[in-house]
mmCIF file of C-alpha atoms and ligand atoms in Angstrom:
data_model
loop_
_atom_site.group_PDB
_atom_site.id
_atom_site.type_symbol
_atom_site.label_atom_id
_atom_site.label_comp_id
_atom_site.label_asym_id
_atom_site.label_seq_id
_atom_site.Cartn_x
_atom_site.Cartn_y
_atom_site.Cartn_z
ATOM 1 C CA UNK A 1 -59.295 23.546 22.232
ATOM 2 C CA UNK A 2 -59.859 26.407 24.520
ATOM 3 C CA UNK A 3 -56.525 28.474 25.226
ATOM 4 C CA UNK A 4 -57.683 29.700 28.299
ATOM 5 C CA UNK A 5 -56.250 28.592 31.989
ATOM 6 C CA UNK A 6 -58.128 26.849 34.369
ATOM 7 C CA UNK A 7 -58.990 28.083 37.850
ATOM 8 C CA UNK A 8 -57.142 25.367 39.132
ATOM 9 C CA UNK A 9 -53.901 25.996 37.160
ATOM 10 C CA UNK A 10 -54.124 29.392 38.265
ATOM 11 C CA UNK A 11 -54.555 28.264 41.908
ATOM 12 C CA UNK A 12 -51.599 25.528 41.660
ATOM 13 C CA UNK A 13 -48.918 28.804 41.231
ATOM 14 C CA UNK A 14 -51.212 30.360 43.809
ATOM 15 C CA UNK A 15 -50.392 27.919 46.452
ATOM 16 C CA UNK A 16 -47.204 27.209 46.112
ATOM 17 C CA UNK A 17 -46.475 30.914 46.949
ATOM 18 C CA UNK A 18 -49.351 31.042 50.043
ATOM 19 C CA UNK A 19 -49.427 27.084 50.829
ATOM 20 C CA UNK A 20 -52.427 26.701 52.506
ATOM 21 C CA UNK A 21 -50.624 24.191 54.943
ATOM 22 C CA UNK A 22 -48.517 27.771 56.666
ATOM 23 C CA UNK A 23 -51.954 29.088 57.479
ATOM 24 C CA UNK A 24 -53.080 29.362 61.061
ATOM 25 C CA UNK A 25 -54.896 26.323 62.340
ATOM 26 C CA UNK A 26 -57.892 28.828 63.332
ATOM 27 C CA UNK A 27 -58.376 30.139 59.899
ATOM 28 C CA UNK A 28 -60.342 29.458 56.972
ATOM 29 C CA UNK A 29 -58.283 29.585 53.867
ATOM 30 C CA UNK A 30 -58.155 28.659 50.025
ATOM 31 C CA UNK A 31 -61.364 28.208 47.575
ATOM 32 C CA UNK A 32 -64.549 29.806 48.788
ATOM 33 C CA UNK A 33 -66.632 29.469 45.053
ATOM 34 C CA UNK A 34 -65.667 28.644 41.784
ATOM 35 C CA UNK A 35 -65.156 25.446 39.948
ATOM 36 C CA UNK A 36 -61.301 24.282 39.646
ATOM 37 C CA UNK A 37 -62.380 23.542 35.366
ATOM 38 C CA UNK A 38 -63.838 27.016 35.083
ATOM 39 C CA UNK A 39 -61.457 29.305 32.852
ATOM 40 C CA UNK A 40 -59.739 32.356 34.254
ATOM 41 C CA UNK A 41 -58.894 35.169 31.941
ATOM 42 C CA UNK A 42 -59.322 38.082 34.976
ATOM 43 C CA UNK A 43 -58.284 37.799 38.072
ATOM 44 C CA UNK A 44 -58.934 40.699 40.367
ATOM 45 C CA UNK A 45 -56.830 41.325 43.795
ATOM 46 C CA UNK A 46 -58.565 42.839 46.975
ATOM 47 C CA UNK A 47 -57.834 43.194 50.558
ATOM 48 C CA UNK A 48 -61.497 42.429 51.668
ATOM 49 C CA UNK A 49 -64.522 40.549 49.760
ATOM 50 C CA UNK A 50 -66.790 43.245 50.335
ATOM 51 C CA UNK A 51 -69.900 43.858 48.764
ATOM 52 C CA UNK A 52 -68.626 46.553 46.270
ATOM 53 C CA UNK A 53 -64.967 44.588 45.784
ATOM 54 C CA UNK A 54 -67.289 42.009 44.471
ATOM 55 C CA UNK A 55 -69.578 44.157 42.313
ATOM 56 C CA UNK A 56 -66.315 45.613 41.071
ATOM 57 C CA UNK A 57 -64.720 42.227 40.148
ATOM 58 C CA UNK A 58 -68.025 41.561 38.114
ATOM 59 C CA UNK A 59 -68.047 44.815 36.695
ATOM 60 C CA UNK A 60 -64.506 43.834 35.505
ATOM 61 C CA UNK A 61 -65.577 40.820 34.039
ATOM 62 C CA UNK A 62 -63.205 38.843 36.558
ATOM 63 C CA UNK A 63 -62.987 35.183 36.997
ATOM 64 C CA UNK A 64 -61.317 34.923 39.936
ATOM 65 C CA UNK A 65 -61.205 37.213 42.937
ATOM 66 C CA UNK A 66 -58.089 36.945 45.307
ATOM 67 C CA UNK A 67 -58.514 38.598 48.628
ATOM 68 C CA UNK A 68 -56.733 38.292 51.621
ATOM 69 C CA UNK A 69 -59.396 38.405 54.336
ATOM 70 C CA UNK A 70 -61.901 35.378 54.297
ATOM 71 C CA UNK A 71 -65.611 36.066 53.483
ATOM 72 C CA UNK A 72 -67.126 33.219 55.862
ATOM 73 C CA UNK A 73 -64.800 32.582 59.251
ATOM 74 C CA UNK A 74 -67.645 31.134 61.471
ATOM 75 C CA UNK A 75 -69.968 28.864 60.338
ATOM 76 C CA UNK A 76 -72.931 30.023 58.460
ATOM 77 C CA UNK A 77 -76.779 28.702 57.921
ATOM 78 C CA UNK A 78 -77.944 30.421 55.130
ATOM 79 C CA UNK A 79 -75.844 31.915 51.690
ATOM 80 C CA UNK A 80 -79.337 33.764 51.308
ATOM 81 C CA UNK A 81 -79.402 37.585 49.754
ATOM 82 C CA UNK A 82 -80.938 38.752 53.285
ATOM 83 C CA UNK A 83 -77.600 39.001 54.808
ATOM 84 C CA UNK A 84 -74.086 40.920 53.386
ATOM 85 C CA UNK A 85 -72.579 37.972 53.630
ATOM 86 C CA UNK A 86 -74.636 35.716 51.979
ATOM 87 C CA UNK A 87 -75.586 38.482 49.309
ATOM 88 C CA UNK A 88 -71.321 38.123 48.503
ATOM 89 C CA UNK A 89 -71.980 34.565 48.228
ATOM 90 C CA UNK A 90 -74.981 34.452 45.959
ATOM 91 C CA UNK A 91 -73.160 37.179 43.702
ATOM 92 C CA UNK A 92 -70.068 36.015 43.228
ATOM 93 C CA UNK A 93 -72.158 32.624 42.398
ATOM 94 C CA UNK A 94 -74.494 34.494 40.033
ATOM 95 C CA UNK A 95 -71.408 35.762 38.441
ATOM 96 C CA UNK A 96 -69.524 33.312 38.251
ATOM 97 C CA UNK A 97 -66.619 34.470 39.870
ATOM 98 C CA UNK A 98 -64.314 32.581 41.830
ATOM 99 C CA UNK A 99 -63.347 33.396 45.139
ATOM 100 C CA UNK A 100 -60.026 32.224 47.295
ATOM 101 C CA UNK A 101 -58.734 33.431 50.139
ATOM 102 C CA UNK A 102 -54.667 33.551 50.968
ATOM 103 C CA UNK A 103 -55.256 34.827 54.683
ATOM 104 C CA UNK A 104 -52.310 33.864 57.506
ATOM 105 C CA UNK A 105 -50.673 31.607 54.964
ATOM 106 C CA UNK A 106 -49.953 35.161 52.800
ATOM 107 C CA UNK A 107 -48.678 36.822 56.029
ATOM 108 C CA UNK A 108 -46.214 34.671 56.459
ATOM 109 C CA UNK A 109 -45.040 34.048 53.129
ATOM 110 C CA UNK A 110 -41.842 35.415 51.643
ATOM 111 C CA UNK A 111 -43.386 38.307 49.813
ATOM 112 C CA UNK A 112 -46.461 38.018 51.484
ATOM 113 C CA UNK A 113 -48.022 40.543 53.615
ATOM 114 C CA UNK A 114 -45.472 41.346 56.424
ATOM 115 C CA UNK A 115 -42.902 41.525 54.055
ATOM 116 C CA UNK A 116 -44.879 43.866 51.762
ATOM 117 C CA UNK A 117 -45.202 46.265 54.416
ATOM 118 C CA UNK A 118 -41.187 45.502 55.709
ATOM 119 C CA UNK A 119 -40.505 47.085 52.645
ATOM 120 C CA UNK A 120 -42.727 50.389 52.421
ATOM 121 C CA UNK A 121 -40.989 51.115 55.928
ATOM 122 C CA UNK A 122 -37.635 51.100 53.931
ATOM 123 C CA UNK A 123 -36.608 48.049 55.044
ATOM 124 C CA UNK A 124 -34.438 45.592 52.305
ATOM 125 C CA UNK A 125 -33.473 42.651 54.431
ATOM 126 C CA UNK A 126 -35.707 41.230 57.768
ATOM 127 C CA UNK A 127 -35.979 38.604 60.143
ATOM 128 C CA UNK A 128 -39.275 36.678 61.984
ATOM 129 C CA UNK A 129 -40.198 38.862 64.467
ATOM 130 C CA UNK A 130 -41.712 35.703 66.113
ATOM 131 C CA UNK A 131 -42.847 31.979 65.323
ATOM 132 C CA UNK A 132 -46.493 31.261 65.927
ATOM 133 C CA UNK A 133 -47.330 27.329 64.782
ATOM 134 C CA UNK A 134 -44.020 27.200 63.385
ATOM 135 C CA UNK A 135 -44.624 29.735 60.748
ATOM 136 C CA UNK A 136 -42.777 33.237 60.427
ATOM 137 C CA UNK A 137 -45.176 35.768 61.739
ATOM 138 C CA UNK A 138 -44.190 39.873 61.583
ATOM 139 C CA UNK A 139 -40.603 41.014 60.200
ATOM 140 C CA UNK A 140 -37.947 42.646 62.078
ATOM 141 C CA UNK A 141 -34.791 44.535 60.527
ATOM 142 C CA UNK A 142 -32.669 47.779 60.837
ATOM 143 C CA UNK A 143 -33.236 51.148 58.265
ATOM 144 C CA UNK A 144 -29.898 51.852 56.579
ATOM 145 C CA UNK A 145 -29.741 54.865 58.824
ATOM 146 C CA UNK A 146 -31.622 55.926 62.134
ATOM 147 C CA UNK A 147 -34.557 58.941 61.049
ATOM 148 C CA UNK A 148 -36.717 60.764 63.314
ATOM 149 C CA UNK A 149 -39.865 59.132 64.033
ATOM 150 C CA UNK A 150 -42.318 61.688 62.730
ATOM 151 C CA UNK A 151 -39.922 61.268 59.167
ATOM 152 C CA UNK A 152 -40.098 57.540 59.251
ATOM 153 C CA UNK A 153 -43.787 57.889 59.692
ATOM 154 C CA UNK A 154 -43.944 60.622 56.950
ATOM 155 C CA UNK A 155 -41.919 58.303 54.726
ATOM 156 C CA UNK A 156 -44.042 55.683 55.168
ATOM 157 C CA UNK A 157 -47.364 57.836 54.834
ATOM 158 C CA UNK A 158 -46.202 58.384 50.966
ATOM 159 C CA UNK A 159 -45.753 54.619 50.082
ATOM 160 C CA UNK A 160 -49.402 53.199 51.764
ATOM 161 C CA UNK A 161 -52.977 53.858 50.388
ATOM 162 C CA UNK A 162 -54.020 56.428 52.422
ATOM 163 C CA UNK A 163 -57.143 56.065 54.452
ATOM 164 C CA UNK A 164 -59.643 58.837 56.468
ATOM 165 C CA UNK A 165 -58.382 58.100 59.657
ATOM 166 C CA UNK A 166 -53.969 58.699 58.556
ATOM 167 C CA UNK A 167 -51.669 56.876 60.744
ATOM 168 C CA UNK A 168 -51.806 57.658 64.293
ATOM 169 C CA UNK A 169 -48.092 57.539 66.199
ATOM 170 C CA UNK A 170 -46.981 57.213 69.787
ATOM 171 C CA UNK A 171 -44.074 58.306 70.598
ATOM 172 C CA UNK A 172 -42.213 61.487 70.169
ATOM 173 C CA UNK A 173 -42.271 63.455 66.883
ATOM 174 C CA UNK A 174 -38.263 63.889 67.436
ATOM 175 C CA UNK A 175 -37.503 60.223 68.541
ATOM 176 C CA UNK A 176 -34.859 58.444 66.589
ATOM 177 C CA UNK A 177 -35.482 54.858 65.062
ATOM 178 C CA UNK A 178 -33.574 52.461 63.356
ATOM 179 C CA UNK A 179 -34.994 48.638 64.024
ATOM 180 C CA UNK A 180 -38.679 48.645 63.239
ATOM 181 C CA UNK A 181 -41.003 45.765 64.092
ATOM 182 C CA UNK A 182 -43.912 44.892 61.591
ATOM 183 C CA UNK A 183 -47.106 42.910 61.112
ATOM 184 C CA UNK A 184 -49.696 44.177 59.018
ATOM 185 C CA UNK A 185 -52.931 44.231 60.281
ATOM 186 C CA UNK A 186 -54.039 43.468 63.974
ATOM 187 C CA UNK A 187 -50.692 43.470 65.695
ATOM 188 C CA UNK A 188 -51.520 44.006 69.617
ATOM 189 C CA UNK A 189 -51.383 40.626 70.644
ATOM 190 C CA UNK A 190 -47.421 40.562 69.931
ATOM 191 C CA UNK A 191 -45.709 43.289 71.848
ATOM 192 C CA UNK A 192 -43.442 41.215 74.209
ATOM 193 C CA UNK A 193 -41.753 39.798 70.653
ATOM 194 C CA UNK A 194 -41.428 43.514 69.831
ATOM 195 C CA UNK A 195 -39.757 44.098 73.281
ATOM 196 C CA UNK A 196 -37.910 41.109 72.525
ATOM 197 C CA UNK A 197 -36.161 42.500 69.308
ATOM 198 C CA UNK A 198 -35.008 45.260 70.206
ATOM 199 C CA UNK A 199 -36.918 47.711 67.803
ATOM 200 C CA UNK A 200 -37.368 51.459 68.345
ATOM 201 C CA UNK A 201 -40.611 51.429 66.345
ATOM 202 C CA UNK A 202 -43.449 48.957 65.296
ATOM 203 C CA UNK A 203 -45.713 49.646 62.629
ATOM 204 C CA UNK A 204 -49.111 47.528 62.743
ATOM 205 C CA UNK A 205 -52.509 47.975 62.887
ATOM 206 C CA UNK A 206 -55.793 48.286 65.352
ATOM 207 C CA UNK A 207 -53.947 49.288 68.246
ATOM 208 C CA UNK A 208 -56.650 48.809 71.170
ATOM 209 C CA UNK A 209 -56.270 51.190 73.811
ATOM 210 C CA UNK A 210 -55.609 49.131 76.738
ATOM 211 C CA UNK A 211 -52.518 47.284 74.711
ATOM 212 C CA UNK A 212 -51.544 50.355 74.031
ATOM 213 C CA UNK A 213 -51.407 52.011 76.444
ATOM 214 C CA UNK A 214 -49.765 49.631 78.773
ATOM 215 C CA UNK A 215 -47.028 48.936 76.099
ATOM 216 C CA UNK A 216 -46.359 52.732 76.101
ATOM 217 C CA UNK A 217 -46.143 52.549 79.923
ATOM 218 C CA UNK A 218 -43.711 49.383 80.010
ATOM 219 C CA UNK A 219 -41.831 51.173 77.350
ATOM 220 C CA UNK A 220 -41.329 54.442 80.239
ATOM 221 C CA UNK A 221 -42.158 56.900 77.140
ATOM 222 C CA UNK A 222 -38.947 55.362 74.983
ATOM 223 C CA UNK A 223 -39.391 52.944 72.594
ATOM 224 C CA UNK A 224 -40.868 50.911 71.011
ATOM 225 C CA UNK A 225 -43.135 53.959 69.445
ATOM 226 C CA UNK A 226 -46.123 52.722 68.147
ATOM 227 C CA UNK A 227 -47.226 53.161 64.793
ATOM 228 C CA UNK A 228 -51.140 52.351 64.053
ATOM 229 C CA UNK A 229 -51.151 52.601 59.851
ATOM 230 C CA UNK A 230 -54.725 51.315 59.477
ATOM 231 C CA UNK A 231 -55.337 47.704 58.768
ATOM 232 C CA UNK A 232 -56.335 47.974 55.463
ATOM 233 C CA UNK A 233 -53.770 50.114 53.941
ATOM 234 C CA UNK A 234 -50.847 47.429 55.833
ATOM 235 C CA UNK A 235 -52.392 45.322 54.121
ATOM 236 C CA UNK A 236 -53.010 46.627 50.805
ATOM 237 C CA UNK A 237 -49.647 46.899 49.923
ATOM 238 C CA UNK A 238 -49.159 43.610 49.677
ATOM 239 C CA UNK A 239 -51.750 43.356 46.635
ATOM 240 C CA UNK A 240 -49.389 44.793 43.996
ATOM 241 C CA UNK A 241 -46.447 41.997 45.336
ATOM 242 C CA UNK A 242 -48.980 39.427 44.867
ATOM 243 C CA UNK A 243 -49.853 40.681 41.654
ATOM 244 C CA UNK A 244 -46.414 40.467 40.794
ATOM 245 C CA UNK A 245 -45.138 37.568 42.327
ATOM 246 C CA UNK A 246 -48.452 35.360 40.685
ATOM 247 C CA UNK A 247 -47.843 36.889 37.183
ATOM 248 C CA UNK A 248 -43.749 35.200 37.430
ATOM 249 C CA UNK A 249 -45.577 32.281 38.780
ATOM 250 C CA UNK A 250 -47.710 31.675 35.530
ATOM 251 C CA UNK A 251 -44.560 32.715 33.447
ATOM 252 C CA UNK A 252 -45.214 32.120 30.078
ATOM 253 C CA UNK A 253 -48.748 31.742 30.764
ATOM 254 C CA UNK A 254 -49.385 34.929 32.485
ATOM 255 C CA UNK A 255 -49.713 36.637 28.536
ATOM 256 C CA UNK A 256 -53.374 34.491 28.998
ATOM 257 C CA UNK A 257 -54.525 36.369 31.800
ATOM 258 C CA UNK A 258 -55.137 39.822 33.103
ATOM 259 C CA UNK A 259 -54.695 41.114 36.698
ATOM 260 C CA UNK A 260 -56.266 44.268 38.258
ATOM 261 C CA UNK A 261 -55.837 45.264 41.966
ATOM 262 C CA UNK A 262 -59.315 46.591 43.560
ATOM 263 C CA UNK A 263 -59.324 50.965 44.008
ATOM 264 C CA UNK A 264 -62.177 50.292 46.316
ATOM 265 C CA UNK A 265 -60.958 51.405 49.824
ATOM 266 C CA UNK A 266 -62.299 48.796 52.338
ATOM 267 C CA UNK A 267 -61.280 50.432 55.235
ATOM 268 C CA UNK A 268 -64.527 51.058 56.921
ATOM 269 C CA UNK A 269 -63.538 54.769 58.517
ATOM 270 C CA UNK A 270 -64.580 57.579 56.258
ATOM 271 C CA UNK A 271 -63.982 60.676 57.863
ATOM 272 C CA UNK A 272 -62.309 62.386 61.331
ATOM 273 C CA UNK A 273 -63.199 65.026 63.185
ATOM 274 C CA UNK A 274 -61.196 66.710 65.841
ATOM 275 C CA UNK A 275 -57.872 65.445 65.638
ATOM 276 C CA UNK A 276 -55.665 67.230 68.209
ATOM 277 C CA UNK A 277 -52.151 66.547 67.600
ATOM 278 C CA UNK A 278 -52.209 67.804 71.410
ATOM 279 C CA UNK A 279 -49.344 70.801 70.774
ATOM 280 C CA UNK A 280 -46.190 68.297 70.833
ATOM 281 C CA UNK A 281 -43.267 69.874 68.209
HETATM 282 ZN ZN1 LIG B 301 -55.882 41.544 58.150
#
């Protein structure tokens, strides 16, 4: 008898910490390939099921890639080699790796992705920033003492995956913050919760410029500062605490597998030119 674990042993400690049920009734979580009775000796952790992540996860050997963003969202026709997406498909199929998706069900998960990132802003203990389908979306809590903003940022800078484009700020390099708002990746949809709790600073990701802008307006130049850390590195620090958190999971099992976090950096940005930090002190 094979000593091996089953994908779908590996996926029942999976989903009890990212229950597909908390996921957001617009997205597409949970098993995208892979047979629940195929064996899983590697499992490989990645922010986004790129082309490379998967090339990487085969290179690996892997069984089973986790990632956090889905690889199919809107419906597709065709899993043929003629488009990215359908190349990811037909490789991961090819080579016979398993791929599931933990997507708004991981963001709001205690250790998930929000609370991943809670953390590498300092934070130790946080609230919901907000409810969204009754589920706990973004943290909120207080730094043990108040820091100047370009420090906080600087802080924060040394505990993400850095990416080309850095973190871009708005606010004032001398500002002083304490409560900090977070929700990794695209945040701009929830700046009236920010307002709401009270935080001098929230750290997120794709910042559009109207949002923005008009947040920095309401705001009258105080806070909430903005913090724009890149949606891929908010979100890659979560893939170490999932790492983690799925190797207690198995427990005594977890000697029967082997976990390896992705170095490919999906961010799509490579390089900047012309960054003006426009003279402020
Ligand atoms: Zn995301």
């Amino acid at each position: 008898m094979s000593d091996d674990l089953t994908l779908g042993e590996v996926l029942e400690v999976v989903e009890r910490l990212y229950p597909p049920s908390t996921a957001q009734s617009w997205d597409r979580v949970g098993l995208v390939t892979g047979d629940p009775q195929q064996p899983v000796r590697r499992v490989h952790l990645a922010v986004d099921p790129t082309l490379a992540v998967i090339e990487e996860a085969r290179a690996l050997g892997a069984d089973l890639l986790l990632t956090h963003h889905p690889l199919l969202l809107r419906g597709v026709h065709s899993v043929a080699t003629t488009s990215a997406r359908g190349a990811g498909v037909t490789h991961l199929v090819v080579g016979d790796v398993a791929l599931y998706v933990a997507h708004t069900n991981a963001d709001v998960a205690a250790d998930g992705v929000c609370e991943a990132l809670a953390r590498a802003c300092g934070l130790t203990t946080t609230a919901p920033l907000t409810l969204v389908e009754q589920q706990p979306l973004g943290r909120v809590g207080d730094l043990e003492s108040a820091v100047g903003l370009r420090t906080f940022v600087e802080q924060l800078a040394t505990r993400l995956p850095a990416a080309a484009g850095g973190i871009r700020v708005a606010g004032p390099p001398r500002a002083t913050v304490r409560r900090v708002a977070v929700l990794g990746g695209a945040g701009d949809d929830l700046f009236d919760a920010v307002r709401a709790s009270g935080a001098d600073v929230y750290v997120t990701a794709d910042l559009r410029h109207h949002p923005a802008l008009e947040a920095r307006e309401e705001a009258r130049g105080g806070p909430p500062y903005l913090v724009d850390a890149g949606h891929w590195a908010s979100e890659q620090v979560w893939l170490a605490v999932a790492e983690r958190a799925l190797r207690v999971g198995l427990g005594g099992r977890a000697t029967r597998v082997e976990t390896h976090i992705s170095t490919v950096r999906t961010d799509p940005w490579t390089f900047v030119v012309g960054a003006d930090p426009g003279g402020m002190p």
